[in-house]
Coordinates of C-alpha atoms in Angstrom, one line a residue:
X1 CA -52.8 34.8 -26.5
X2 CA -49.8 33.5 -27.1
X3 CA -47.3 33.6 -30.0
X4 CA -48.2 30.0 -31.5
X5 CA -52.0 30.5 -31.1
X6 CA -51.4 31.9 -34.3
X7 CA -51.2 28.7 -35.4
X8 CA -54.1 27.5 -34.8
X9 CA -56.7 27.8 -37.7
X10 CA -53.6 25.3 -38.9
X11 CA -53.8 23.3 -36.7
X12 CA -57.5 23.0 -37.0
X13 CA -57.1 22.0 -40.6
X14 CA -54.7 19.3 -39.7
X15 CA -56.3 18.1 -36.9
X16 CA -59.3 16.9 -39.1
X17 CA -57.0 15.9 -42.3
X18 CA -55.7 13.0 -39.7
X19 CA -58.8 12.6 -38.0
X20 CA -60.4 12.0 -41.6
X21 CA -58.0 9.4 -42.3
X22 CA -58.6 7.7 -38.9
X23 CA -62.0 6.8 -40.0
X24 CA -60.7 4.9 -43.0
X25 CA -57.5 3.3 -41.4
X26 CA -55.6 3.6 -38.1
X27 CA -55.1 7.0 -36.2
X28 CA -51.2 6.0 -36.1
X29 CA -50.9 5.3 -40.0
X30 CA -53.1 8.0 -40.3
X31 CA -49.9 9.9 -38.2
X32 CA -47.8 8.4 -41.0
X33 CA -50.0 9.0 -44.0
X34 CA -50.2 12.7 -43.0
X35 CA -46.8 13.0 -41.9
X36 CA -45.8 11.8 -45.6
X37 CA -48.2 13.9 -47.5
X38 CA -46.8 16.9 -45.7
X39 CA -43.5 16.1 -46.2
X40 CA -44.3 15.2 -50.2
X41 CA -46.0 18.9 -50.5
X42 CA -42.8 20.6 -49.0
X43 CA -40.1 18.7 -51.1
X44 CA -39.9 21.7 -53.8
X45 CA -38.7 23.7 -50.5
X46 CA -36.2 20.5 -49.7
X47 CA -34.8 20.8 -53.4
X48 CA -34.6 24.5 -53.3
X49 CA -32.4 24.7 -49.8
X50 CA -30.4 22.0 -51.1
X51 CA -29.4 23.3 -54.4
X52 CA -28.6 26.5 -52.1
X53 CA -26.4 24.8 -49.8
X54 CA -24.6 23.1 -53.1
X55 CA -24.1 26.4 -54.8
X56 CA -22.6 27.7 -51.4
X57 CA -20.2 24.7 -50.9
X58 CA -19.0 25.0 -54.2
X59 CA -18.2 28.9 -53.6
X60 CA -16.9 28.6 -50.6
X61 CA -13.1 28.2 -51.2
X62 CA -13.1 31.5 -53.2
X63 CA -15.2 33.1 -50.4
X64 CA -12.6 32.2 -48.1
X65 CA -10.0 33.2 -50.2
X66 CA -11.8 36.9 -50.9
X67 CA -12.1 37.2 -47.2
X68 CA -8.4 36.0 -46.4
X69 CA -7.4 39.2 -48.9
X70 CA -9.5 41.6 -47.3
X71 CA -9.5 40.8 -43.7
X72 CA -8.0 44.3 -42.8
X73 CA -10.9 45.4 -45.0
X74 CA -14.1 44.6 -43.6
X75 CA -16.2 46.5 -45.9
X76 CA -14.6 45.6 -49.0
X77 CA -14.5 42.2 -47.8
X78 CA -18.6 42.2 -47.7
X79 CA -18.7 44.3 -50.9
X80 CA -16.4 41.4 -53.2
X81 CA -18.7 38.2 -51.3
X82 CA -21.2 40.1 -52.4
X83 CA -20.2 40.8 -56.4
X84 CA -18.9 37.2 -56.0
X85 CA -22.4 35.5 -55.1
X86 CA -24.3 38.3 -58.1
X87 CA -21.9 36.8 -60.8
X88 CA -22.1 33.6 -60.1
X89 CA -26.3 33.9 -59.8
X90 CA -26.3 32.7 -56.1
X91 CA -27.2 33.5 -52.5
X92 CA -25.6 32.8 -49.2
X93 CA -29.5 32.7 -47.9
X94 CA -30.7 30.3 -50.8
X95 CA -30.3 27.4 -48.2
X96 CA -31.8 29.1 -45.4
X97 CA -35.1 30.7 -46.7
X98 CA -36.8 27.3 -47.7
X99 CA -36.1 26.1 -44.5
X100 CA -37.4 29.2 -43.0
X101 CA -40.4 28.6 -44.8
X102 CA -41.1 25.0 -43.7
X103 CA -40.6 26.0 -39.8
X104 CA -44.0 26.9 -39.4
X105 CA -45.2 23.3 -40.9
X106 CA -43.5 21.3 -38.1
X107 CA -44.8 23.8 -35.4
X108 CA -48.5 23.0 -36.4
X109 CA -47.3 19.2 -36.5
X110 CA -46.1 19.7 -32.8
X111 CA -48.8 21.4 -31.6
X112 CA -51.4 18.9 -32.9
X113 CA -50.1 15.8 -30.8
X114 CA -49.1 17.8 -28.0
X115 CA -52.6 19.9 -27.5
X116 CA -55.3 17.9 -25.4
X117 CA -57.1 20.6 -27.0
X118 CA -58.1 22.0 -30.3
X119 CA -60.6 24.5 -31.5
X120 CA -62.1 24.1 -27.9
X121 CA -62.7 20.5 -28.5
X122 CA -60.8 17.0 -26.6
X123 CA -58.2 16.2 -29.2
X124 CA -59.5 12.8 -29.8
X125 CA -56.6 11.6 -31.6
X126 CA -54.4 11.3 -28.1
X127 CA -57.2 8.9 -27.1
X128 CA -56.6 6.2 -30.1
X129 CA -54.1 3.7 -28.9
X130 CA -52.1 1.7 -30.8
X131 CA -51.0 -1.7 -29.6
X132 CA -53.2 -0.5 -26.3
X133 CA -51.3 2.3 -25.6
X134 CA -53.0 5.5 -26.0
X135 CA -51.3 8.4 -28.4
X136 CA -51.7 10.6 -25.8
X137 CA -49.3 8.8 -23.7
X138 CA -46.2 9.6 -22.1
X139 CA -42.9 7.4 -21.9
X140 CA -43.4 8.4 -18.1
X141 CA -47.1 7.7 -17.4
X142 CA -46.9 4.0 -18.6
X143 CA -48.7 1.7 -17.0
X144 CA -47.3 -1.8 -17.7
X145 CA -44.3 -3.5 -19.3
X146 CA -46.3 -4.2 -22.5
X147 CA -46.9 -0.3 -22.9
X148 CA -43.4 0.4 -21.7
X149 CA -42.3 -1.7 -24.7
X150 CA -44.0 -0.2 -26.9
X151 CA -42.1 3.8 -26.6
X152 CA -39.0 1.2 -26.0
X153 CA -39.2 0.1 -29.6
X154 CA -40.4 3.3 -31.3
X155 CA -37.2 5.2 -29.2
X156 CA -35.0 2.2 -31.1
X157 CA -36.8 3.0 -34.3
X158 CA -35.7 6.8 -33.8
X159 CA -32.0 6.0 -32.6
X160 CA -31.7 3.7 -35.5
X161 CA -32.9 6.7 -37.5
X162 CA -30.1 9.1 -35.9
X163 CA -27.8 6.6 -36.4
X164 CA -27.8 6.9 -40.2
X165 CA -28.5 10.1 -40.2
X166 CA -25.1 10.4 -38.6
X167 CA -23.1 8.5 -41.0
X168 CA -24.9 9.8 -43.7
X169 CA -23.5 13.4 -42.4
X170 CA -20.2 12.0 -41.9
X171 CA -20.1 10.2 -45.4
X172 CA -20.9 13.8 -46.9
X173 CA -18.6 15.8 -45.1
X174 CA -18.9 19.3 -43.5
X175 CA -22.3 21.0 -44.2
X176 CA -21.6 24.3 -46.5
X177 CA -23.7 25.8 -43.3
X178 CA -20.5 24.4 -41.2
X179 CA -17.9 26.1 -43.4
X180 CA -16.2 28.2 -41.0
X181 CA -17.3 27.3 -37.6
X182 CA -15.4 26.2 -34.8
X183 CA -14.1 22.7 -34.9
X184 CA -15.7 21.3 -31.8
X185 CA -19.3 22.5 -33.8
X186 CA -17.8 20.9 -37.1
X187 CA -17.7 17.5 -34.8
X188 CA -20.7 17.6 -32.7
X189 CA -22.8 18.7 -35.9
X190 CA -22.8 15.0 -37.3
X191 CA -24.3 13.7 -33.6
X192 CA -27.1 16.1 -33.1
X193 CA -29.6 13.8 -34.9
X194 CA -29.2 11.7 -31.5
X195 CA -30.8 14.6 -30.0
X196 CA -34.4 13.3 -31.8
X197 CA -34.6 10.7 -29.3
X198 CA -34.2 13.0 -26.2
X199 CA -36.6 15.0 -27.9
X200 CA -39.1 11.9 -28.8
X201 CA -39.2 11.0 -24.5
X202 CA -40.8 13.9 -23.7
X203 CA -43.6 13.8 -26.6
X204 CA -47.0 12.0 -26.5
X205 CA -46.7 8.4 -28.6
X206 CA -48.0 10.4 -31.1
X207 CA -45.3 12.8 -31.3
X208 CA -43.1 9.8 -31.2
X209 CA -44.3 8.3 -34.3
X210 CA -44.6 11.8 -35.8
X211 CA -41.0 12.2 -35.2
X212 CA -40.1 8.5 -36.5
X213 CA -41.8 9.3 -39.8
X214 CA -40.5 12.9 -40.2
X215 CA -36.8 12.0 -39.7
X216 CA -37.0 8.9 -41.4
X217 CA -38.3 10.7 -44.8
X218 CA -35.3 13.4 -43.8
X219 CA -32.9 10.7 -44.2
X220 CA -34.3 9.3 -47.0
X221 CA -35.0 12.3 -48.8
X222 CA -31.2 13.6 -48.0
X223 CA -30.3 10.0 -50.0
X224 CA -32.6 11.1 -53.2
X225 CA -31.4 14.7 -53.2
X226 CA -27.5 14.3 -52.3
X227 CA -27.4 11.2 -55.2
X228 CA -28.8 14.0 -57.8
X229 CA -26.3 15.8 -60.3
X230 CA -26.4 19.0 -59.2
X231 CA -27.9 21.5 -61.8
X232 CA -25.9 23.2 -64.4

């Protein structure tokens, strides 16, 4: 058994939460309907990590100042980061740990339009098609222009995504996750959202649109979040 078989009994679940919603509408805005009600149950998560990262940039010039004083100290180095973060009621993990948490979501997501198989049954939603292509379909096993097209236009979709993402990272400035690292990281970090589209050619369509919706509520939900005071 492998380690993601763990998964399963998920992916069960979510496997007949789309399939349900394929009976009333189509299996790809079924994709997008999910995809979205997912996305709307982990949002507390999204807030939490992001107030996280916050309270870290905003304590990260005395951070670096504490470690500057102690660098031939090690241990008192840790020990004053430390007191630092307890006074000021913060965490250098409060931006990790949410998104921790939500890993295991986008696993089951994966697996469910990547598996021909669930619960020892077809996965019947890779056989739905949308504009004639069938979800199950692979940027490389096209069969016509018409299909080839249609990936075309969902791998625009996801560039045009990335693209926003990017300046939206670039507008905001280093990540407090960034503070620190090496400057060609610092650089590069702004471009990885690009790397969605690489990702998206070697998915099933409906991985593709998964991806398109997920990123595209990232981006979105980055706006909403980033545009909030922070709290007191």
């Amino acid at each position: 058994m492998s380690l993601l078989a763990v998964l399963d009994p998920a992916v069960s679940l979510a496997f007949h939460a789309v399939e349900g919603l394929s009976q009333v509408i189509p299996t790809s805005l079924a994709i997008v309907v999910f995809t979205v009600i997912l996305r709307l149950a982990l949002f507390p998560l999204t807030r939490a990590a992001t107030r996280g990262e916050r309270a870290s940039a905003q304590l990260a010039p005395r951070v670096a100042e504490l470690q500057k004083r102690h660098r031939s100290d090690p241990e008192r180095q840790r020990q004053e980061v430390t007191d630092l973060y307890r006074r000021e009621g913060a965490s250098p993990l409060a931006g990790c740990l949410p998104r921790l948490v939500q890993a295991p979501f986008f696993t089951v997501m994966y697996r469910l339009f990547t598996l021909s198989v669930i619960a020892g049954h077809d996965n019947v939603l890779l056989e739905q098609t949308v504009f004639a292509v069938p979800l199950g379909d692979h940027l490389f096993t096209a069969a016509t222009m018409p299909h080839l097209l249609v990936f075309i236009l969902i791998y625009l979709a996801i560039g045009g995504v990335a693209y926003l993402t990017c300046r939206q990272l670039r507008a905001g400035g280093p990540s407090p996750s960034a503070a620190g690292a090496p400057a060609l990281l610092a650089k590069i970090g702004p471009l990885l959202p690009f790397g969605t589209v690489v990702v998206a050619a070697f998915l099933p369509l409906a991985g593709a649109i998964y991806l398109l919706t997920s990123t595209a509520w990232t981006y979105a939900e980055r706006r909403v979040l980033t545009a909030a005071p922070a709290p007191a």
